[in-house]
């Protein structure tokens, strides 16, 4: 069996220890010869890097390991780059959430104005990362989680169309885990049909390998409880705000009971509810800073202090499982069926070819082959067209440095009530993002 060299970009991320744990648990299925962590924040990289050095020494000393802020060292001789960077870190996520709320608008990491602001920050860093990867390891695949995935994927399509970058999201996998629990199955027992954009989609079928359709059964459950399950199925998406989001899925289902909704539709269908239930002084960014970030970094510091990782563990949720499964699918041509973000090109028959959509794909050595999802109904299609146009306008605004196009993107977002509010918001976001956005004129 070939052994692979992997670099994790955003090596100081709260998700890095979980992904490394998952890699170590699966060395028999995905053997690794080299593992490197790369971050542009030396201090974050040091804490996570030193702790994982101990984890590796104790569990897989045969793997060559390094953590670095040097792109040359990080990207030389790598087969896979797992990327999850956050341009502007949590300081900027907090502003993405709080600035819109000040204007009475949804404040969210990837949806609405917060996602647009984050997109304008992420594009430059992602393109730079792809260029570094191609310079040092031209055959490397990048499996990219960095958000906002929809805008990042559109930017890759426009700016680096030939790059070996696969944009992915853990939400369809996480929700499928919940659905499996509801019907007493394992996610791997089920094949789904799904259509949409990232953080904006619907399941149209959930079948077992014998072809039994579970959608009606799951729908009956979701109509009562949303995706809240009896037994916890994941270590991720568990905080209080997520429990409310899983529950709210029942109101999303009510809007179109034919299909099972992605939880993120809550920000588009019920923005008034979301704003009413938000606390401008304590948003999701604060919840993560006080929760996951503290837990992960304190565990890492304890490991370094004690010099051992015994009695410490990092949780590896569906996020980590998915990226390792995807790497395996490419490495070993497994033809696993996975929901991915890809250029439409007919997968959704009555939607634009050049839209980045989220659909099931068969994944092998050449990457994803999208499965045809047929024609979609007018309600979902119209919503998707509005949203995908927002995403395209953001990328155009970035490329052209266009104030006008970004104002249009904000005006078009279903979360923003008027062009007046959009303009006021845009001016605040420009001020907050001076360090990161290109100049707009
Ligand atoms: P985090 O802030 O804990 O980690 C991100 C790391 O990236 C930080 O250590 C930061 O220093 C580093 N970084 C920023 N810019 C960089 C650059 N140009 N080069 C190298 N490193 C850089 O964030 P997190 O909460 O762990 O999330 C990481 C990313 O993963 C975010 O983009 C988040 O939105 C995304 N995410 C995606 C999904 C998904 O399903 N698509 C799910 C969860 C998180
Ligand atoms: C994150 O952890 O920041 C993202 O997965 C989304 C969220 O808000 O949990």
XYZ file of C-alpha atoms and ligand atoms in Angstrom:
494
model
C 0.000 0.000 0.000
C 1.264 3.470 -0.891
C 1.941 5.762 2.032
C 0.888 9.385 1.779
C 2.247 12.742 2.803
C -0.373 15.136 4.224
C -0.197 18.814 5.149
C -2.942 20.417 7.240
C -3.278 24.113 6.343
C -4.760 26.013 9.254
C -2.666 23.731 11.455
C -3.576 25.844 14.495
C -7.312 25.297 13.911
C -9.550 23.881 16.599
C -10.365 21.062 14.156
C -6.755 19.995 13.528
C -6.381 17.690 16.578
C -9.647 15.893 15.689
C -8.514 15.320 12.113
C -5.105 14.055 13.259
C -6.837 11.706 15.721
C -9.002 10.370 12.892
C -5.937 9.917 10.648
C -4.121 7.983 13.385
C -7.177 5.788 13.985
C -7.286 4.885 10.280
C -3.656 4.271 9.391
C -4.509 0.738 8.248
C -6.887 2.215 5.637
C -4.992 5.392 4.808
C -1.290 4.957 5.645
C 0.774 8.091 6.162
C 4.503 8.573 5.813
C 4.639 12.305 6.547
C 2.357 14.717 8.400
C 2.916 18.459 8.490
C 0.934 21.305 10.001
C 1.018 24.754 8.451
C -0.421 27.995 9.841
C 0.449 31.656 9.443
C -0.036 32.296 13.175
C 3.118 31.102 14.888
C 1.696 30.997 18.400
C -1.460 29.009 17.539
C 0.638 26.642 15.451
C 3.138 26.149 18.274
C 0.521 25.130 20.870
C -1.297 22.637 18.634
C 1.940 21.570 16.915
C 3.783 20.719 20.143
C 0.839 18.796 21.576
C 0.383 16.741 18.411
C 4.114 16.046 18.300
C 3.662 14.228 21.610
C 0.520 12.451 20.355
C 2.424 11.222 17.294
C 5.499 10.189 19.259
C 3.283 8.062 21.515
C 1.056 6.597 18.787
C 2.850 6.594 15.438
C 6.544 7.424 15.843
C 7.236 6.098 12.342
C 5.453 9.094 10.755
C 7.771 11.975 9.873
C 6.221 15.036 11.532
C 6.714 18.800 11.444
C 4.806 21.979 12.175
C 5.780 25.212 10.505
C 4.828 28.667 9.294
C 7.115 28.286 6.273
C 5.163 27.492 3.065
C 8.192 25.921 1.370
C 8.741 23.425 4.203
C 4.993 22.777 4.543
C 4.155 22.158 0.893
C 7.226 20.380 -0.437
C 6.533 16.685 -1.131
C 2.840 16.467 -0.191
C 0.064 14.346 -1.720
C -2.902 15.872 0.140
C -3.530 19.260 1.684
C -6.423 19.318 4.153
C -7.276 23.019 4.344
C -9.339 24.798 6.983
C -8.080 28.324 7.367
C -9.980 31.254 8.840
C -8.794 34.606 7.503
C -9.176 37.159 10.285
C -9.713 34.422 12.888
C -12.410 34.642 15.567
C -11.898 38.379 16.078
C -13.362 38.943 12.591
C -16.015 36.202 12.872
C -17.343 38.078 15.868
C -17.676 41.268 13.789
C -19.273 39.336 10.888
C -21.972 38.281 13.337
C -22.360 41.490 15.348
C -22.262 44.178 12.617
C -25.341 42.809 10.767
C -27.218 42.380 14.060
C -26.643 46.093 14.749
C -28.654 46.696 11.553
C -31.369 44.211 12.563
C -30.079 41.620 10.055
C -28.982 37.976 10.510
C -25.404 37.800 11.813
C -23.929 34.459 10.768
C -20.562 32.997 9.809
C -21.509 31.922 6.265
C -25.060 33.152 5.570
C -26.081 36.726 4.763
C -23.794 39.757 5.221
C -21.448 37.945 7.643
C -20.784 35.259 5.047
C -20.280 37.884 2.355
C -17.750 39.734 4.524
C -15.951 36.481 5.365
C -15.956 35.531 1.673
C -14.280 38.804 0.710
C -11.560 37.993 3.291
C -11.122 34.322 2.385
C -10.758 34.531 -1.410
C -7.263 36.081 -1.438
C -5.823 33.697 1.163
C -7.352 30.633 -0.489
C -5.994 31.536 -3.913
C -2.580 32.163 -2.366
C -2.718 28.765 -0.646
C -3.610 27.027 -3.918
C -0.721 28.777 -5.686
C 1.718 27.725 -2.957
C 0.474 24.132 -3.171
C 0.828 24.067 -6.964
C 4.312 25.587 -6.791
C 5.776 23.067 -4.346
C 3.640 19.947 -5.032
C 1.878 20.254 -8.394
C 0.156 16.852 -8.096
C -1.267 17.507 -4.638
C -5.043 17.500 -3.993
C -6.494 20.145 -1.709
C -9.522 19.021 0.292
C -10.907 22.299 1.470
C -13.217 22.995 4.402
C -12.419 26.718 4.628
C -15.569 28.805 4.724
C -17.659 30.361 3.358
C -17.447 27.263 1.162
C -19.948 28.472 -1.464
C -18.076 31.711 -2.151
C -14.658 30.037 -1.901
C -15.791 27.374 -4.392
C -17.060 30.009 -6.841
C -13.767 31.909 -6.491
C -11.821 28.707 -7.259
C -14.018 28.068 -10.309
C -13.406 31.566 -11.646
C -9.804 32.200 -10.624
C -8.180 28.729 -10.557
C -10.445 26.523 -12.706
C -7.842 23.814 -13.255
C -6.654 23.519 -9.662
C -7.067 20.181 -7.875
C -9.251 21.657 -5.138
C -12.318 19.940 -3.732
C -14.601 22.085 -1.623
C -16.545 20.231 1.020
C -18.913 20.754 3.922
C -19.550 18.586 6.952
C -23.210 19.614 7.393
C -24.803 17.060 5.012
C -22.702 14.328 6.658
C -23.534 15.510 10.179
C -27.270 15.658 9.412
C -27.172 12.236 7.736
C -25.777 10.871 11.008
C -28.848 12.277 12.742
C -31.176 10.793 10.112
C -29.484 7.395 10.479
C -30.050 7.495 14.224
C -33.726 8.347 13.688
C -34.253 5.189 11.581
C -31.792 2.936 13.419
C -29.205 2.695 10.633
C -25.574 3.655 10.085
C -24.757 6.505 7.659
C -22.768 4.069 5.498
C -25.940 1.974 5.044
C -27.628 4.873 3.247
C -27.444 6.518 -0.175
C -28.902 9.976 -0.546
C -30.168 12.194 -3.304
C -29.626 15.863 -2.534
C -29.599 19.156 -4.425
C -28.752 22.726 -3.581
C -25.916 25.130 -2.943
C -23.603 24.951 0.029
C -25.568 25.628 3.250
C -28.667 25.831 1.054
C -30.049 22.443 0.028
C -32.564 19.609 0.346
C -32.537 15.807 0.531
C -35.000 14.216 -1.895
C -34.289 10.570 -1.055
C -32.650 8.510 1.701
C -32.428 4.834 0.722
C -30.738 1.770 2.122
C -28.691 -0.512 -0.101
C -31.772 -2.675 -0.797
C -33.557 0.379 -2.148
C -35.983 0.983 0.727
C -36.991 4.663 0.882
C -36.809 6.189 4.405
C -37.707 9.773 3.550
C -41.374 9.534 4.707
C -40.345 8.023 8.056
C -37.654 10.641 8.656
C -40.051 13.383 7.552
C -42.637 12.317 10.153
C -39.970 12.501 12.837
C -38.536 15.841 11.655
C -42.036 17.356 11.490
C -42.256 16.792 15.252
C -38.699 17.077 16.562
C -36.583 18.579 13.802
C -33.233 16.770 13.671
C -32.966 16.539 17.473
C -32.165 12.923 18.232
C -32.737 10.810 21.358
C -29.139 9.675 21.554
C -26.293 11.994 20.677
C -24.730 10.972 17.395
C -21.808 13.340 17.024
C -19.369 15.348 19.060
C -19.949 18.289 16.751
C -22.909 20.647 16.404
C -23.835 19.974 20.008
C -23.778 23.403 21.689
C -27.009 25.032 22.821
C -27.308 27.169 19.668
C -26.968 24.053 17.505
C -29.663 22.207 19.455
C -32.019 25.073 18.648
C -30.981 24.924 14.997
C -31.636 21.153 14.774
C -35.051 21.689 16.347
C -35.915 24.565 13.995
C -35.632 22.162 11.023
C -39.266 21.226 11.639
C -40.319 24.756 10.620
C -38.099 24.541 7.541
C -39.758 21.267 6.569
C -43.191 22.881 6.946
C -42.370 25.314 4.106
C -41.924 22.438 1.644
C -42.756 19.042 3.186
C -41.607 17.134 0.099
C -37.924 17.380 0.977
C -35.696 17.297 4.050
C -34.033 20.691 4.536
C -30.433 21.648 5.318
C -30.423 23.354 8.730
C -28.767 26.507 7.358
C -31.991 27.360 5.484
C -33.152 28.730 8.816
C -31.239 31.960 8.105
C -33.105 32.468 4.816
C -36.607 31.254 5.755
C -36.792 32.736 9.246
C -34.380 35.680 9.414
C -36.786 37.610 11.682
C -36.850 34.697 14.145
C -33.055 34.415 14.016
C -32.550 38.124 14.746
C -35.087 38.041 17.613
C -33.291 35.041 19.125
C -29.767 36.479 18.751
C -27.847 38.292 21.462
C -25.677 40.992 19.924
C -23.401 40.795 22.972
C -22.910 37.019 22.745
C -22.989 35.336 19.362
C -21.825 31.954 18.026
C -18.222 33.268 17.836
C -18.300 33.855 21.595
C -19.805 30.416 22.179
C -16.931 28.799 20.217
C -14.233 30.971 21.869
C -15.572 30.019 25.307
C -16.230 26.400 24.319
C -14.432 24.467 21.595
C -11.440 26.811 21.353
C -10.830 26.807 25.112
C -11.259 23.033 25.350
C -8.920 22.244 22.462
C -6.212 24.725 23.429
C -6.308 23.826 27.149
C -6.034 20.120 26.317
C -3.072 20.896 24.039
C -1.379 22.965 26.744
C -1.901 20.191 29.330
C -0.315 17.640 26.989
C 2.731 19.849 26.479
C 3.035 20.589 30.189
C 2.819 16.912 31.202
C 4.881 15.722 28.251
C 2.321 13.010 27.524
C -1.065 12.695 25.839
C -2.159 9.792 28.016
C -5.498 10.615 29.662
C -6.219 13.331 27.100
C -8.227 12.858 23.944
C -9.391 15.059 21.107
C -12.827 14.403 19.729
C -13.103 13.561 16.050
C -16.644 14.157 14.769
C -18.203 13.768 11.343
C -15.980 16.666 10.212
C -12.845 14.525 10.588
C -14.448 11.299 9.312
C -15.594 12.935 6.093
C -12.243 14.424 5.072
C -10.384 11.158 5.740
C -13.016 9.190 3.760
C -12.615 11.638 0.902
C -8.821 11.321 0.887
C -9.226 7.521 0.814
C -11.696 7.751 -2.066
C -9.152 9.672 -4.144
C -6.141 7.653 -3.047
C -7.712 4.220 -3.633
C -10.368 5.004 -6.243
C -13.080 3.709 -3.882
C -15.951 5.298 -5.851
C -17.620 6.260 -2.608
C -20.793 8.322 -2.933
C -20.333 11.683 -1.214
C -22.113 15.052 -1.231
C -19.683 17.637 -2.630
C -19.612 21.193 -3.987
C -19.028 21.003 -7.754
C -19.737 22.932 -10.944
C -23.285 22.024 -11.970
C -22.794 21.187 -15.653
C -26.202 19.543 -15.887
C -26.267 17.660 -12.567
C -29.342 19.747 -11.706
C -30.977 19.690 -15.130
C -32.843 23.012 -14.928
C -30.114 25.062 -13.233
C -27.189 27.065 -14.623
C -24.211 25.013 -15.829
C -21.705 27.382 -14.255
C -23.251 27.407 -10.759
C -21.319 25.767 -7.919
C -23.905 23.345 -6.526
C -23.931 20.719 -3.788
C -24.922 17.258 -5.040
C -23.982 13.606 -4.480
C -20.923 12.536 -6.453
C -19.030 9.332 -7.034
C -15.476 10.027 -5.906
C -12.410 8.293 -7.277
C -8.857 8.972 -8.384
C -9.941 11.677 -10.841
C -12.040 13.461 -8.211
C -15.845 13.767 -8.031
C -18.254 12.712 -10.784
C -21.584 14.430 -10.057
C -24.738 12.318 -10.152
C -27.689 13.675 -12.073
C -30.441 14.973 -9.754
C -32.953 15.754 -12.513
C -35.148 18.839 -12.528
C -35.917 20.728 -9.334
C -39.167 22.528 -8.445
C -39.649 26.241 -9.061
C -39.674 27.286 -5.385
C -36.246 25.823 -4.606
C -34.904 26.803 -8.000
C -35.854 30.452 -7.560
C -34.353 30.577 -4.071
C -31.156 28.972 -5.325
C -30.900 31.330 -8.265
C -31.171 34.324 -5.962
C -28.533 32.931 -3.604
C -26.083 31.734 -6.257
C -26.255 35.187 -7.856
C -25.299 36.716 -4.507
C -22.279 34.391 -4.396
C -21.265 35.194 -7.979
C -21.605 38.940 -7.371
C -19.312 38.694 -4.328
C -16.590 37.044 -6.407
C -17.055 39.626 -9.182
C -16.887 42.419 -6.609
C -13.631 40.960 -5.270
C -12.058 40.553 -8.712
C -13.139 43.968 -10.020
C -12.840 45.834 -6.702
C -16.449 46.878 -7.257
C -18.412 48.643 -4.520
C -21.493 48.563 -6.744
C -21.448 44.779 -7.159
C -20.959 44.144 -3.470
C -23.828 46.484 -2.689
C -25.935 44.524 -5.190
C -24.880 41.230 -3.570
C -26.002 42.480 -0.164
C -29.216 43.927 -1.587
C -30.028 40.617 -3.272
C -29.393 38.501 -0.179
C -32.678 37.202 1.151
C -31.511 38.113 4.649
C -31.292 41.872 3.902
C -34.533 43.902 3.784
C -33.561 46.811 1.506
C -30.876 48.489 -0.576
C -30.706 51.197 2.124
C -29.889 48.703 4.864
C -27.498 46.923 2.487
C -25.568 50.159 1.890
C -25.322 51.064 5.562
C -24.145 47.531 6.299
C -21.623 47.592 3.478
C -20.075 50.809 4.730
C -19.666 49.347 8.223
C -18.219 46.108 6.839
C -15.706 47.992 4.669
C -14.491 49.890 7.725
C -14.166 46.680 9.795
C -12.410 44.755 6.999
C -9.926 47.446 5.883
C -6.981 45.172 6.614
C -8.379 42.286 4.550
C -10.567 43.354 1.621
C -9.310 44.783 -1.641
C -10.103 48.469 -1.998
C -13.558 48.974 -3.527
C -14.374 51.822 -5.892
P -9.760 28.565 13.784
O -9.674 30.056 13.780
O -9.716 27.827 15.056
O -8.587 27.988 12.858
C -8.218 28.530 11.637
C -6.698 28.630 11.579
O -6.338 29.111 10.293
C -6.089 29.603 12.594
O -5.125 28.950 13.386
C -5.465 30.693 11.724
O -4.277 31.221 12.268
C -5.203 29.930 10.443
N -5.054 30.752 9.247
C -5.728 31.873 8.906
N -5.318 32.304 7.704
C -4.358 31.431 7.271
C -3.556 31.351 6.105
N -3.671 32.247 5.127
N -2.671 30.335 5.996
C -2.548 29.424 6.975
N -3.285 29.451 8.108
C -4.182 30.448 8.256
O -11.064 28.207 12.976
P -11.961 26.896 13.037
O -13.192 27.208 13.777
O -11.153 25.743 13.433
O -12.372 26.768 11.520
C -11.418 26.600 10.487
C -12.072 26.742 9.145
O -12.887 25.624 8.864
C -12.992 27.949 9.023
O -12.910 28.468 7.721
C -14.356 27.365 9.271
O -15.368 28.171 8.777
C -14.194 26.079 8.527
N -15.176 25.053 8.828
C -15.768 24.504 7.765
C -16.692 23.528 7.942
C -17.297 22.930 6.730
O -18.010 21.968 6.850
N -17.020 23.442 5.510
C -17.018 23.124 9.212
C -16.368 23.688 10.284
C -15.431 24.662 10.087
C -17.788 26.192 13.420
O -17.600 25.315 14.213
O -17.394 27.332 13.583
C -18.587 25.827 12.226
O -18.650 24.449 12.136
C -19.960 26.255 12.294
C -20.467 26.458 13.686
O -20.940 27.546 13.930
O -20.383 25.547 14.506
